[in-house]
CSV table of N, CA and C in Angstrom, one decimal:
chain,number,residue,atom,x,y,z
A,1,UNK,N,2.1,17.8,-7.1
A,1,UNK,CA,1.8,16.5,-6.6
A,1,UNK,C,1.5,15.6,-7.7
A,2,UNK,N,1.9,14.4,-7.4
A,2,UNK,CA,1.6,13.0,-8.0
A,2,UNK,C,0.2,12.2,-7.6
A,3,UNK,N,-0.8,11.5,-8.6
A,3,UNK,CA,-1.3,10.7,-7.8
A,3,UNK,C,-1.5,9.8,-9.3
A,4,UNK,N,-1.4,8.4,-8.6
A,4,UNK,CA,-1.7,7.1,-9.6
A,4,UNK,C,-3.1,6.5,-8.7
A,5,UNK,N,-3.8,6.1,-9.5
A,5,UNK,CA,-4.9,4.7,-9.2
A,5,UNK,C,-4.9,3.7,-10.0
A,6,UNK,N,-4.8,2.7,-9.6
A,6,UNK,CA,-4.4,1.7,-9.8
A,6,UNK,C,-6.1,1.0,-10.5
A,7,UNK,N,-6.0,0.8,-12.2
A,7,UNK,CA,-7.5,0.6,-12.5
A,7,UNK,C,-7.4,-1.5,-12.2
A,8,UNK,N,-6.5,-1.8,-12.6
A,8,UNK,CA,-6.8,-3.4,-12.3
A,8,UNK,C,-5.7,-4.0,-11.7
A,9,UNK,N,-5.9,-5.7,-11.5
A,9,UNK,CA,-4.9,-6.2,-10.3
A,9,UNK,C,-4.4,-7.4,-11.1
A,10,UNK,N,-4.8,-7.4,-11.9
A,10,UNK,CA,-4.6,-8.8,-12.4
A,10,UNK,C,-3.7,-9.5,-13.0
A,11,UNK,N,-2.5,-8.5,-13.1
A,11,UNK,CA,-1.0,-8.9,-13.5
A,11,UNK,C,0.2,-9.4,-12.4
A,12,UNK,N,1.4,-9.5,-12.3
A,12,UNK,CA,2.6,-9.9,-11.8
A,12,UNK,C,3.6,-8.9,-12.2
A,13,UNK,N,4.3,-8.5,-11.0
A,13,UNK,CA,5.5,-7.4,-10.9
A,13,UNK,C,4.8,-5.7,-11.1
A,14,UNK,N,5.2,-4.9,-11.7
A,14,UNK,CA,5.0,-3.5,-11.5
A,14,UNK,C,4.2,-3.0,-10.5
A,15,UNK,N,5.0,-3.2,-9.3
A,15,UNK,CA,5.8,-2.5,-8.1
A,15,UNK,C,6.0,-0.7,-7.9
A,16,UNK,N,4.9,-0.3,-7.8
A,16,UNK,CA,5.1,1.0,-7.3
A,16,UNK,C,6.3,1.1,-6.6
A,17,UNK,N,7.3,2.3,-6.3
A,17,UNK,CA,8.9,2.0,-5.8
A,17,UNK,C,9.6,3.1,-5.8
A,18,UNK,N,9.4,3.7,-3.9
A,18,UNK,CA,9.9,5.3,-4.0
A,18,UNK,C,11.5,4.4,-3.1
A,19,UNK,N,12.3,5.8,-3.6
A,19,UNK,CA,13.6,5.3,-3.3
A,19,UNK,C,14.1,6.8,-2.4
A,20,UNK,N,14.2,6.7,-1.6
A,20,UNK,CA,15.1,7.4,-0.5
A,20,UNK,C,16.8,7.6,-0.1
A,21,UNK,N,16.8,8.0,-1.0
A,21,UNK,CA,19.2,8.1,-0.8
A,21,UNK,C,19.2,7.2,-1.6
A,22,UNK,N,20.5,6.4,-1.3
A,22,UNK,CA,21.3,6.1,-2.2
A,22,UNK,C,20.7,4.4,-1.4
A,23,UNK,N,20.5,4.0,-0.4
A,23,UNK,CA,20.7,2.9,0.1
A,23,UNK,C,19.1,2.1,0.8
A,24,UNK,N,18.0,2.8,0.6
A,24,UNK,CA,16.8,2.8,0.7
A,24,UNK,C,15.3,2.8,0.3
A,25,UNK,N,14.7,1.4,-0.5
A,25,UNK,CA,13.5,1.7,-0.9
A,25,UNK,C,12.9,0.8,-0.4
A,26,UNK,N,11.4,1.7,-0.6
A,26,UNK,CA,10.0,0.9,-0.4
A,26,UNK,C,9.3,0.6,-1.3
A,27,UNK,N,8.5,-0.5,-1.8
A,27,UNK,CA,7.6,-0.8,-3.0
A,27,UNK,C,6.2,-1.2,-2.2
A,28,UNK,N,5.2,-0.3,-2.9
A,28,UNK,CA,4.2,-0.2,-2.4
A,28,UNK,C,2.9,-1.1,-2.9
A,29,UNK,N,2.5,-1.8,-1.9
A,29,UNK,CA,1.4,-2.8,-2.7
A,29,UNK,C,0.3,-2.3,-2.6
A,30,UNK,N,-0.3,-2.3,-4.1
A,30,UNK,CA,-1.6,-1.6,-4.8
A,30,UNK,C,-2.4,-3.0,-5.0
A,31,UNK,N,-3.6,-2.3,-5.0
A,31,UNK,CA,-4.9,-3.0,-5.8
A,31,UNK,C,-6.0,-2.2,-6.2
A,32,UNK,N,-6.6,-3.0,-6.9
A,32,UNK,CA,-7.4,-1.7,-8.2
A,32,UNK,C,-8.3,-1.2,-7.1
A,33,UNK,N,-8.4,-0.1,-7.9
A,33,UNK,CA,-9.2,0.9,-7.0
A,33,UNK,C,-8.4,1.6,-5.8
A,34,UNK,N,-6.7,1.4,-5.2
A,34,UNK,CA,-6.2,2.2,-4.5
A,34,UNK,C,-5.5,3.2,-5.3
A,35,UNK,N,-5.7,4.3,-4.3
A,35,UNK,CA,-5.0,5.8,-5.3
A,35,UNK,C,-3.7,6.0,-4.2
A,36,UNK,N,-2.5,6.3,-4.6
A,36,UNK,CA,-1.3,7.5,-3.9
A,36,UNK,C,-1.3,8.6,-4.6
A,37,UNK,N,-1.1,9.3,-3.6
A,37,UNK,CA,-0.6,10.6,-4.0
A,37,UNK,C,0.6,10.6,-3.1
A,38,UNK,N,1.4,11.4,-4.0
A,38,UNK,CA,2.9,12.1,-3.4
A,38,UNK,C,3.3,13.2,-4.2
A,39,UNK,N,5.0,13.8,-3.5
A,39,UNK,CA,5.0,14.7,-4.5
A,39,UNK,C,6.2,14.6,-5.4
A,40,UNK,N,5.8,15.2,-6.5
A,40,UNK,CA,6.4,14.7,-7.8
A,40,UNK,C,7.7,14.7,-7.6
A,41,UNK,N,8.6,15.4,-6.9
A,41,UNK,CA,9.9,15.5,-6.8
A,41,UNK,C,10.4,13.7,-6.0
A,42,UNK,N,10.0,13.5,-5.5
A,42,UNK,CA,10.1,11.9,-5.1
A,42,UNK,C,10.8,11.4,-5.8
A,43,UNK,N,12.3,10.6,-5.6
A,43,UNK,CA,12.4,9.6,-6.8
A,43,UNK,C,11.2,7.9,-7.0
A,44,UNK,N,10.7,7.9,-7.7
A,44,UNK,CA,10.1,6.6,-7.8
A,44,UNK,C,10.1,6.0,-9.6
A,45,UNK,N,9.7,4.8,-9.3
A,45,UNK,CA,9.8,3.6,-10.6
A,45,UNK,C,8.5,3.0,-10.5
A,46,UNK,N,8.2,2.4,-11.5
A,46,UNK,CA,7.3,1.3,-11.9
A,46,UNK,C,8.2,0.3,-12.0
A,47,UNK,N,8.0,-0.9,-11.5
A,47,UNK,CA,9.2,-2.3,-11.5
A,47,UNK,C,8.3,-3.0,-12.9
A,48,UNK,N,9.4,-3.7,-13.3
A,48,UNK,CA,9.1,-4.6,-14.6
A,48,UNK,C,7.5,-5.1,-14.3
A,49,UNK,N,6.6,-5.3,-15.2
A,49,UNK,CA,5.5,-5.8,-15.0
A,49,UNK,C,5.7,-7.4,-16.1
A,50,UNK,N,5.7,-8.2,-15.0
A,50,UNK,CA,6.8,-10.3,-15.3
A,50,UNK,C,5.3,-10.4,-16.5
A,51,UNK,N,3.9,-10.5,-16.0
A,51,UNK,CA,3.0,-11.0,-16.3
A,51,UNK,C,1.6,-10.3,-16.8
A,52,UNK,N,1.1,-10.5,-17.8
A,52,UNK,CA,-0.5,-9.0,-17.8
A,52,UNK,C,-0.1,-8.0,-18.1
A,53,UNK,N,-1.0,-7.5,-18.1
A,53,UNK,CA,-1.0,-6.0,-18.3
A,53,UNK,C,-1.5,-4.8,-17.1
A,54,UNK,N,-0.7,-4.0,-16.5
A,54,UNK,CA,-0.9,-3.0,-15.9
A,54,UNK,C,-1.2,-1.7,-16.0
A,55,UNK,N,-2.4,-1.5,-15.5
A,55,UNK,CA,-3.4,-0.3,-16.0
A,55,UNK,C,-3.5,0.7,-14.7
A,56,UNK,N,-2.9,1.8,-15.3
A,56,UNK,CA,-3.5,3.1,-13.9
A,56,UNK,C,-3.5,4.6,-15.0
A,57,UNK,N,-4.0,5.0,-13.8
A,57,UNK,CA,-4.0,6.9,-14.5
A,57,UNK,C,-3.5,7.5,-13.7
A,58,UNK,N,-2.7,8.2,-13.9
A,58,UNK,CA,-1.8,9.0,-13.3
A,58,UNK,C,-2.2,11.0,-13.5
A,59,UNK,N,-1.9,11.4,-12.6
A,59,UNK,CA,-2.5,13.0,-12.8
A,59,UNK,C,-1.2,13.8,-12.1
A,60,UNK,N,-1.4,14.6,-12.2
A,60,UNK,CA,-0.6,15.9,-12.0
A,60,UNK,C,-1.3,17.2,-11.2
A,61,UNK,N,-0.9,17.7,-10.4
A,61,UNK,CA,-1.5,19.0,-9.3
A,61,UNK,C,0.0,20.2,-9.1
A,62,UNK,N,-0.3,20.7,-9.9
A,62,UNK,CA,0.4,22.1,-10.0
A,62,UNK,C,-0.4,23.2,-8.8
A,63,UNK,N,0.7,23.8,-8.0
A,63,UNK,CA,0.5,25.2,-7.1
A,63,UNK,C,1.2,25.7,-5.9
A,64,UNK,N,1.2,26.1,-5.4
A,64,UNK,CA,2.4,26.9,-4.6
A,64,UNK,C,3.7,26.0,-4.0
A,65,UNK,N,4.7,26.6,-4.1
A,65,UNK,CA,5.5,25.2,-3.7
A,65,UNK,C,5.3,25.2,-2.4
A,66,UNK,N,5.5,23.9,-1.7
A,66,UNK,CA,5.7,23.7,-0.3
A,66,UNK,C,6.8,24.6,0.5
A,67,UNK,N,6.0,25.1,2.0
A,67,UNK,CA,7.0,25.8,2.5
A,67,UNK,C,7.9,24.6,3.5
């Protein structure tokens, strides 16, 4: 598993952005202090960040694969 928290808000663009096939995505609106979790295999991006600086922590959860 994936999880990001989002530590500040105070920039423009970097767009959390999971992509589904070839013809389908969603960009997810964060603000500081929201966490996702998913799982790593997911395709996803960070979109250009236009303005500021964008701050999060990101972690990693290793363990049995899903059945």
């Amino acid at each position: 598993l994936s999880a990001s928290i989002l530590i500040n808000d105070n920039f423009n663009g970097g767009e959390l952005e999971f992509t589904y096939g070839k013809k389908y995505s969603e960009k997810v609106s964060m603000k500081s202090g929201d966490l996702i979790v998913f799982p790593s295999y997911m395709m996803h991006q960070v979109n250009t960040v236009t303005q500021g600086i964008r701050n999060s922590l990101v972690v990693w959860c290793l363990g049995p694969k899903f059945k």
